[in-house]
Each structure stands twice: as structure tokens, then as C-alpha cells.
mmCIF file of C-alpha atoms in Angstrom:
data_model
loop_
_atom_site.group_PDB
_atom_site.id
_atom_site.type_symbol
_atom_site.label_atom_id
_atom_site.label_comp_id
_atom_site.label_asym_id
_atom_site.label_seq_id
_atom_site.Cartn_x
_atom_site.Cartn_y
_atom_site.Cartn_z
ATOM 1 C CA UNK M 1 75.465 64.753 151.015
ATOM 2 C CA UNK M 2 72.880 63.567 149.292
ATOM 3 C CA UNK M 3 70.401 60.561 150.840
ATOM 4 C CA UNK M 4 70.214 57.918 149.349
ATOM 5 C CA UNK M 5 68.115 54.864 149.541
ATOM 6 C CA UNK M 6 66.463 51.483 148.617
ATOM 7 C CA UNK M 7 62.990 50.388 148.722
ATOM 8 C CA UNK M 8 62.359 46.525 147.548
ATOM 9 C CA UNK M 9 59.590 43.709 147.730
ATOM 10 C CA UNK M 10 62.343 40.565 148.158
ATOM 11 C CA UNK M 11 65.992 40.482 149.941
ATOM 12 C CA UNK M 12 68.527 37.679 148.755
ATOM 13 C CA UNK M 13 70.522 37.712 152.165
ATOM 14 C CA UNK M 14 69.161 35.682 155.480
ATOM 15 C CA UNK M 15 68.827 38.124 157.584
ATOM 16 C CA UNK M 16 67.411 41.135 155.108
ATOM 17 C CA UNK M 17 69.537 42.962 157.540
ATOM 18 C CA UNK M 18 72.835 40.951 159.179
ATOM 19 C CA UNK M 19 75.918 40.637 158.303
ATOM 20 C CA UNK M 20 75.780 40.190 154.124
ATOM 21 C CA UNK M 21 73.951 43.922 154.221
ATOM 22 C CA UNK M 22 76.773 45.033 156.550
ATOM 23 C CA UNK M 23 79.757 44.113 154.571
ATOM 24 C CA UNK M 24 78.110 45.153 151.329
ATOM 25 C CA UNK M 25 77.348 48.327 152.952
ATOM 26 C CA UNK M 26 81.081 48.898 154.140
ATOM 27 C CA UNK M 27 82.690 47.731 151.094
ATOM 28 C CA UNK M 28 80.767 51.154 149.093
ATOM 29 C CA UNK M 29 82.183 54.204 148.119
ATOM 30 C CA UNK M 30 81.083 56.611 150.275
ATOM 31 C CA UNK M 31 79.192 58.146 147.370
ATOM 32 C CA UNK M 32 77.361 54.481 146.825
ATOM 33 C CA UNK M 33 76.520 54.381 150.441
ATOM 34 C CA UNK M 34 72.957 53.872 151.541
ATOM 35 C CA UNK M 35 71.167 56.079 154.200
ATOM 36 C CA UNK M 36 68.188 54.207 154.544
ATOM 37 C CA UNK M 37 65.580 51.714 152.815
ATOM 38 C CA UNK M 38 63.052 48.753 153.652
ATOM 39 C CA UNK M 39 62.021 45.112 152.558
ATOM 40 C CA UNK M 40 58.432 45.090 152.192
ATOM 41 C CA UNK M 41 57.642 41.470 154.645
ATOM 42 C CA UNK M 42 61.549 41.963 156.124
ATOM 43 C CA UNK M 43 61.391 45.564 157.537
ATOM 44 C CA UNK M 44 62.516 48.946 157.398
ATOM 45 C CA UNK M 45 66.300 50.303 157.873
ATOM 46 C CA UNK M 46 68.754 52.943 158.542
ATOM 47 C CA UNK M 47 72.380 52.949 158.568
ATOM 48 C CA UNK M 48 74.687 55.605 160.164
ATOM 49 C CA UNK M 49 78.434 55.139 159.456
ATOM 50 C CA UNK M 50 81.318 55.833 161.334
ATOM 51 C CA UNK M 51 84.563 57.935 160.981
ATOM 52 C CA UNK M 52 86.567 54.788 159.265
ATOM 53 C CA UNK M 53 83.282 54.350 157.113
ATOM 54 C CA UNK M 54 82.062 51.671 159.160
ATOM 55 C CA UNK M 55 78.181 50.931 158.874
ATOM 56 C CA UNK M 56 75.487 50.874 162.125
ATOM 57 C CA UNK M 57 72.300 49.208 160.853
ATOM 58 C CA UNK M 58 69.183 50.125 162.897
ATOM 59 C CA UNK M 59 65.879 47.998 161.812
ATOM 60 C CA UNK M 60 62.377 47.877 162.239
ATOM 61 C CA UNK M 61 60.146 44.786 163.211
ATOM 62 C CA UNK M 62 58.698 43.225 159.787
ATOM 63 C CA UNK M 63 55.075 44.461 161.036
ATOM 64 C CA UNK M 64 56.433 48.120 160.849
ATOM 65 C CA UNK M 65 58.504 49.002 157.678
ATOM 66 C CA UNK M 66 57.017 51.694 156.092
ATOM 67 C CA UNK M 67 56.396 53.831 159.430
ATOM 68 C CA UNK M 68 59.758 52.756 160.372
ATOM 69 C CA UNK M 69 60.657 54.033 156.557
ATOM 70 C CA UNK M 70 59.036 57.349 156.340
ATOM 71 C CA UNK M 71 59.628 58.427 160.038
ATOM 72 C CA UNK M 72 63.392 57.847 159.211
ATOM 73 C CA UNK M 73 62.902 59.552 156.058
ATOM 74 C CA UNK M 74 61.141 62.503 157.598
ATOM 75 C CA UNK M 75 63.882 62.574 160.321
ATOM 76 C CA UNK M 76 66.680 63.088 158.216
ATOM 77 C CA UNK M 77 65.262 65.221 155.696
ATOM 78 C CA UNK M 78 64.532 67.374 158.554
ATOM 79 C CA UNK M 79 67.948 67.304 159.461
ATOM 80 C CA UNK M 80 68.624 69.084 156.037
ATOM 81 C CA UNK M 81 65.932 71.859 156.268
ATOM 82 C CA UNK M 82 63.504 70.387 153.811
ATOM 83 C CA UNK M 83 60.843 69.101 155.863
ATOM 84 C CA UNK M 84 58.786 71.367 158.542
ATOM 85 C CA UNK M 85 59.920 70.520 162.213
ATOM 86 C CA UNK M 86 58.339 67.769 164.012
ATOM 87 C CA UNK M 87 59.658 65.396 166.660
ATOM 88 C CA UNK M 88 59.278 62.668 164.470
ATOM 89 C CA UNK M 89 62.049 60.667 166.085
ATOM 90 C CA UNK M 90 59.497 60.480 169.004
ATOM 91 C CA UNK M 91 56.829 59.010 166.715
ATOM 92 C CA UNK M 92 59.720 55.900 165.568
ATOM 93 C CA UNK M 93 61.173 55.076 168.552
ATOM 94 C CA UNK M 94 58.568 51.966 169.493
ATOM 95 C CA UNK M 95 59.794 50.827 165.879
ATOM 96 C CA UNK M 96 62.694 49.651 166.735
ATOM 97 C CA UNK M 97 63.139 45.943 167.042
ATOM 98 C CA UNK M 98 64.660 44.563 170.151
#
């Protein structure tokens, strides 16, 4: 599959990244379906889906998006082959918001 993602300045929905992003998300195709992205001011996001297509949002802290972003990024282009091998998973993990 190819990734596929999103990178904006403004989100309609309150929260960038509750339930509005969720159904959205789950409603797509799974060729429409979005890997990852971030909300410049809002924060960064990734979204793993589930056997019945059901989406898992992960997000960053507003403070963090784009290292939240391009860790991610790096991550899963990794996962493909396409990026040289770091453990950049260890570099995102304080990203996370709690």
C-alpha cells in the first residue's frame, strides 16, 4: 500500500483529532484511508486500522507536530525499505500526548 497523508494549517473539527476525524476516517475506502498527517497549532497524527477497517488515532502534543510528523513518517517508510535503518520510534516516543 501506498501512504498516504495530510498536512494542514487549520482543522474544522473540535478536537483536530476526536471523534469527527475518527468516523471520517472509518467511513473511507480503504484506498482513501489516511496513514498519517498534522495540524500545524493542533498536532501531529497517525492512524493504524484494524482487521474490520476500524481506525486507532495516535497524536502528538500541539508543541510537537512536525517531530511527531516526520519521526512517524520516517518510521513507516522504514517499514517499506526506503529509508536507512534507525530506531526512530525511540526518538517519538516522548511525543506522544498523555
Amino acid at each position: 500500500p501506498i501512504l498516504a497523508g495530510i498536512l494542514t494549517t487549520a482543522s474544522g473539527w473540535s478536537p483536530a483529532f476526536g471523534d469527527a476525524m475518527a468516523a471520517a476516517l472509518g467511513n473511507a475506502p480503504e484506498e482513501g484511508r489516511l496513514d498519517l498527517g498534522a495540524v500545524a497549532g493542533s498536532g501531529g497524527f497517525e492512524v493504524s486500522y484494524d482487521r474490520a477497517g476500524e481506525p486507532t488515532i495516535v497524536a502528538s502534543d500541539a508543541d510537537a507536530w512536525l517531530v511527531f510528523f516526520l519521526t512517524r513518517l520516517y518510521t513507516r517508510l522504514q517499514g517499506l525499505g526506503t529509508v536507512t535503518a534507525l530506531d526512530l520510534s525511540a526518538y517519538g516516543r516522548p511525543l506522544v500526548a498523555e
